mmCIF file with all atom_site columns, C-alpha atoms in Angstrom:
data_model
loop_
_atom_site.group_PDB
_atom_site.id
_atom_site.type_symbol
_atom_site.label_atom_id
_atom_site.label_alt_id
_atom_site.label_comp_id
_atom_site.label_asym_id
_atom_site.label_entity_id
_atom_site.label_seq_id
_atom_site.pdbx_PDB_ins_code
_atom_site.Cartn_x
_atom_site.Cartn_y
_atom_site.Cartn_z
_atom_site.occupancy
_atom_site.B_iso_or_equiv
_atom_site.pdbx_formal_charge
_atom_site.auth_seq_id
_atom_site.auth_comp_id
_atom_site.auth_asym_id
_atom_site.auth_atom_id
_atom_site.pdbx_PDB_model_num
ATOM 1  C CA . UNK A 1 1  ? 93.725  -23.176 -38.475 1.00 45.00 ? 20  UNK A CA 1
ATOM 2  C CA . UNK A 1 2  ? 91.644  -22.204 -35.443 1.00 46.00 ? 21  UNK A CA 1
ATOM 3  C CA . UNK A 1 3  ? 91.757  -18.741 -33.915 1.00 47.00 ? 22  UNK A CA 1
ATOM 4  C CA . UNK A 1 4  ? 93.445  -19.974 -30.744 1.00 47.00 ? 23  UNK A CA 1
ATOM 5  C CA . UNK A 1 5  ? 96.587  -20.739 -32.723 1.00 45.00 ? 24  UNK A CA 1
ATOM 6  C CA . UNK A 1 6  ? 96.542  -17.406 -34.532 1.00 48.00 ? 25  UNK A CA 1
ATOM 7  C CA . UNK A 1 7  ? 96.546  -15.373 -31.320 1.00 49.00 ? 26  UNK A CA 1
ATOM 8  C CA . UNK A 1 8  ? 99.682  -13.266 -30.946 1.00 48.00 ? 27  UNK A CA 1
ATOM 9  C CA . UNK A 1 9  ? 101.335 -12.539 -27.646 1.00 48.00 ? 28  UNK A CA 1
ATOM 10 C CA . UNK A 1 10 ? 102.223 -8.899  -27.372 1.00 52.00 ? 29  UNK A CA 1
ATOM 11 C CA . UNK A 1 11 ? 104.631 -7.517  -24.799 1.00 48.00 ? 30  UNK A CA 1
ATOM 12 C CA . UNK A 1 12 ? 104.652 -3.829  -24.070 1.00 54.00 ? 31  UNK A CA 1
ATOM 13 C CA . UNK A 1 13 ? 108.121 -2.227  -24.136 1.00 53.00 ? 32  UNK A CA 1
ATOM 14 C CA . UNK A 1 14 ? 107.789 -1.097  -20.514 1.00 54.00 ? 33  UNK A CA 1
ATOM 15 C CA . UNK A 1 15 ? 107.386 -4.749  -19.482 1.00 52.00 ? 34  UNK A CA 1
ATOM 16 C CA . UNK A 1 16 ? 110.802 -5.513  -20.953 1.00 52.00 ? 35  UNK A CA 1
ATOM 17 C CA . UNK A 1 17 ? 112.670 -3.039  -18.771 1.00 56.00 ? 36  UNK A CA 1
ATOM 18 C CA . UNK A 1 18 ? 115.226 -4.723  -16.557 1.00 56.00 ? 37  UNK A CA 1
ATOM 19 C CA . UNK A 1 19 ? 114.527 -3.777  -12.938 1.00 57.00 ? 38  UNK A CA 1
ATOM 20 C CA . UNK A 1 20 ? 117.823 -3.147  -11.172 1.00 57.00 ? 39  UNK A CA 1
ATOM 21 C CA . UNK A 1 21 ? 116.786 -5.598  -8.442  1.00 55.00 ? 40  UNK A CA 1
ATOM 22 C CA . UNK A 1 22 ? 115.937 -8.370  -10.875 1.00 58.00 ? 41  UNK A CA 1
ATOM 23 C CA . UNK A 1 23 ? 118.702 -10.182 -12.708 1.00 67.00 ? 42  UNK A CA 1
ATOM 24 C CA . UNK A 1 24 ? 117.537 -11.559 -16.010 1.00 77.00 ? 43  UNK A CA 1
ATOM 25 C CA . UNK A 1 25 ? 119.057 -14.830 -17.060 1.00 88.00 ? 44  UNK A CA 1
ATOM 26 C CA . UNK A 1 26 ? 119.644 -16.468 -20.381 1.00 92.00 ? 45  UNK A CA 1
ATOM 27 C CA . UNK A 1 27 ? 117.234 -18.538 -22.431 1.00 92.00 ? 46  UNK A CA 1
ATOM 28 C CA . UNK A 1 28 ? 118.148 -22.085 -23.424 1.00 92.00 ? 47  UNK A CA 1
ATOM 29 C CA . UNK A 1 29 ? 116.399 -24.779 -25.430 1.00 92.00 ? 48  UNK A CA 1
ATOM 30 C CA . UNK A 1 30 ? 117.043 -28.506 -25.436 1.00 90.00 ? 49  UNK A CA 1
ATOM 31 C CA . UNK A 1 31 ? 115.408 -31.182 -27.486 1.00 89.00 ? 50  UNK A CA 1
ATOM 32 C CA . UNK A 1 32 ? 115.569 -34.905 -28.035 1.00 90.00 ? 51  UNK A CA 1
ATOM 33 C CA . UNK A 1 33 ? 116.096 -35.853 -24.395 1.00 91.00 ? 52  UNK A CA 1
ATOM 34 C CA . UNK A 1 34 ? 114.724 -39.313 -25.293 1.00 92.00 ? 53  UNK A CA 1
ATOM 35 C CA . UNK A 1 35 ? 114.173 -40.420 -21.703 1.00 93.00 ? 54  UNK A CA 1
ATOM 36 C CA . UNK A 1 36 ? 117.815 -39.960 -20.683 1.00 93.00 ? 55  UNK A CA 1
ATOM 37 C CA . UNK A 1 37 ? 117.257 -38.599 -17.169 1.00 94.00 ? 56  UNK A CA 1
ATOM 38 C CA . UNK A 1 38 ? 120.929 -38.296 -16.205 1.00 94.00 ? 57  UNK A CA 1
ATOM 39 C CA . UNK A 1 39 ? 121.737 -36.200 -19.282 1.00 92.00 ? 58  UNK A CA 1
ATOM 40 C CA . UNK A 1 40 ? 118.649 -34.055 -18.656 1.00 93.00 ? 59  UNK A CA 1
ATOM 41 C CA . UNK A 1 41 ? 119.650 -33.408 -15.020 1.00 95.00 ? 60  UNK A CA 1
ATOM 42 C CA . UNK A 1 42 ? 123.221 -32.641 -16.067 1.00 93.00 ? 61  UNK A CA 1
ATOM 43 C CA . UNK A 1 43 ? 121.916 -29.926 -18.401 1.00 92.00 ? 62  UNK A CA 1
ATOM 44 C CA . UNK A 1 44 ? 119.411 -28.526 -15.881 1.00 93.00 ? 63  UNK A CA 1
ATOM 45 C CA . UNK A 1 45 ? 121.995 -28.277 -13.113 1.00 94.00 ? 64  UNK A CA 1
ATOM 46 C CA . UNK A 1 46 ? 124.089 -25.918 -15.252 1.00 93.00 ? 65  UNK A CA 1
ATOM 47 C CA . UNK A 1 47 ? 121.319 -23.313 -15.248 1.00 92.00 ? 66  UNK A CA 1
ATOM 48 C CA . UNK A 1 48 ? 121.009 -20.456 -12.804 1.00 90.00 ? 67  UNK A CA 1
ATOM 49 C CA . UNK A 1 49 ? 117.733 -19.544 -11.090 1.00 87.00 ? 68  UNK A CA 1
ATOM 50 C CA . UNK A 1 50 ? 117.342 -16.623 -13.486 1.00 88.00 ? 69  UNK A CA 1
ATOM 51 C CA . UNK A 1 51 ? 117.731 -18.763 -16.628 1.00 90.00 ? 70  UNK A CA 1
ATOM 52 C CA . UNK A 1 52 ? 114.794 -20.045 -18.638 1.00 90.00 ? 71  UNK A CA 1
ATOM 53 C CA . UNK A 1 53 ? 114.803 -23.506 -20.215 1.00 89.00 ? 72  UNK A CA 1
ATOM 54 C CA . UNK A 1 54 ? 112.565 -24.581 -23.099 1.00 91.00 ? 73  UNK A CA 1
ATOM 55 C CA . UNK A 1 55 ? 112.244 -28.318 -23.658 1.00 88.00 ? 74  UNK A CA 1
ATOM 56 C CA . UNK A 1 56 ? 111.108 -28.933 -27.211 1.00 88.00 ? 75  UNK A CA 1
ATOM 57 C CA . UNK A 1 57 ? 110.065 -32.428 -28.088 1.00 82.00 ? 76  UNK A CA 1
ATOM 58 C CA . UNK A 1 58 ? 111.053 -36.065 -27.822 1.00 88.00 ? 77  UNK A CA 1
ATOM 59 C CA . UNK A 1 59 ? 111.176 -36.326 -24.045 1.00 89.00 ? 78  UNK A CA 1
ATOM 60 C CA . UNK A 1 60 ? 109.577 -39.706 -23.455 1.00 86.00 ? 79  UNK A CA 1
ATOM 61 C CA . UNK A 1 61 ? 110.344 -41.884 -26.443 1.00 84.00 ? 80  UNK A CA 1
ATOM 62 C CA . UNK A 1 62 ? 113.114 -44.508 -26.578 1.00 85.00 ? 81  UNK A CA 1
ATOM 63 C CA . UNK A 1 63 ? 114.674 -44.138 -23.113 1.00 82.00 ? 82  UNK A CA 1
ATOM 64 C CA . UNK A 1 64 ? 113.451 -45.748 -19.921 1.00 88.00 ? 83  UNK A CA 1
ATOM 65 C CA . UNK A 1 65 ? 113.113 -42.644 -17.743 1.00 93.00 ? 84  UNK A CA 1
ATOM 66 C CA . UNK A 1 66 ? 110.875 -40.348 -19.761 1.00 92.00 ? 85  UNK A CA 1
ATOM 67 C CA . UNK A 1 67 ? 108.149 -40.255 -17.117 1.00 93.00 ? 86  UNK A CA 1
ATOM 68 C CA . UNK A 1 68 ? 110.738 -39.361 -14.481 1.00 95.00 ? 87  UNK A CA 1
ATOM 69 C CA . UNK A 1 69 ? 111.792 -36.397 -16.637 1.00 94.00 ? 88  UNK A CA 1
ATOM 70 C CA . UNK A 1 70 ? 108.189 -35.250 -17.100 1.00 93.00 ? 89  UNK A CA 1
ATOM 71 C CA . UNK A 1 71 ? 107.578 -35.442 -13.346 1.00 95.00 ? 90  UNK A CA 1
ATOM 72 C CA . UNK A 1 72 ? 110.694 -33.353 -12.730 1.00 94.00 ? 91  UNK A CA 1
ATOM 73 C CA . UNK A 1 73 ? 109.582 -30.763 -15.280 1.00 92.00 ? 92  UNK A CA 1
ATOM 74 C CA . UNK A 1 74 ? 106.161 -30.495 -13.638 1.00 92.00 ? 93  UNK A CA 1
ATOM 75 C CA . UNK A 1 75 ? 107.707 -30.165 -10.174 1.00 93.00 ? 94  UNK A CA 1
ATOM 76 C CA . UNK A 1 76 ? 110.031 -27.418 -11.354 1.00 88.00 ? 95  UNK A CA 1
ATOM 77 C CA . UNK A 1 77 ? 107.071 -25.546 -12.841 1.00 88.00 ? 96  UNK A CA 1
ATOM 78 C CA . UNK A 1 78 ? 105.178 -25.754 -9.539  1.00 89.00 ? 97  UNK A CA 1
ATOM 79 C CA . UNK A 1 79 ? 108.209 -24.758 -7.453  1.00 85.00 ? 98  UNK A CA 1
ATOM 80 C CA . UNK A 1 80 ? 110.534 -22.720 -9.676  1.00 74.00 ? 99  UNK A CA 1
ATOM 81 C CA . UNK A 1 81 ? 112.979 -21.786 -6.911  1.00 67.00 ? 100 UNK A CA 1
#
């Protein structure tokens, strides 16, 4: 395994402090979207701006709207609010 995959991400405890002006949301993960855009949007719309969503695998196979989902993901990364 190459060194790039062995690198560990370390977070200092002071970075984890919750600033009273910043509301921290919840973390969610979804998988196996399978190109079902409507189901994907339904899940995303339930999140708050403070929440973090991890999409883990099988986005573009099977369904017809996988590319549409990927474009939405990229747009949300560019403009998170």
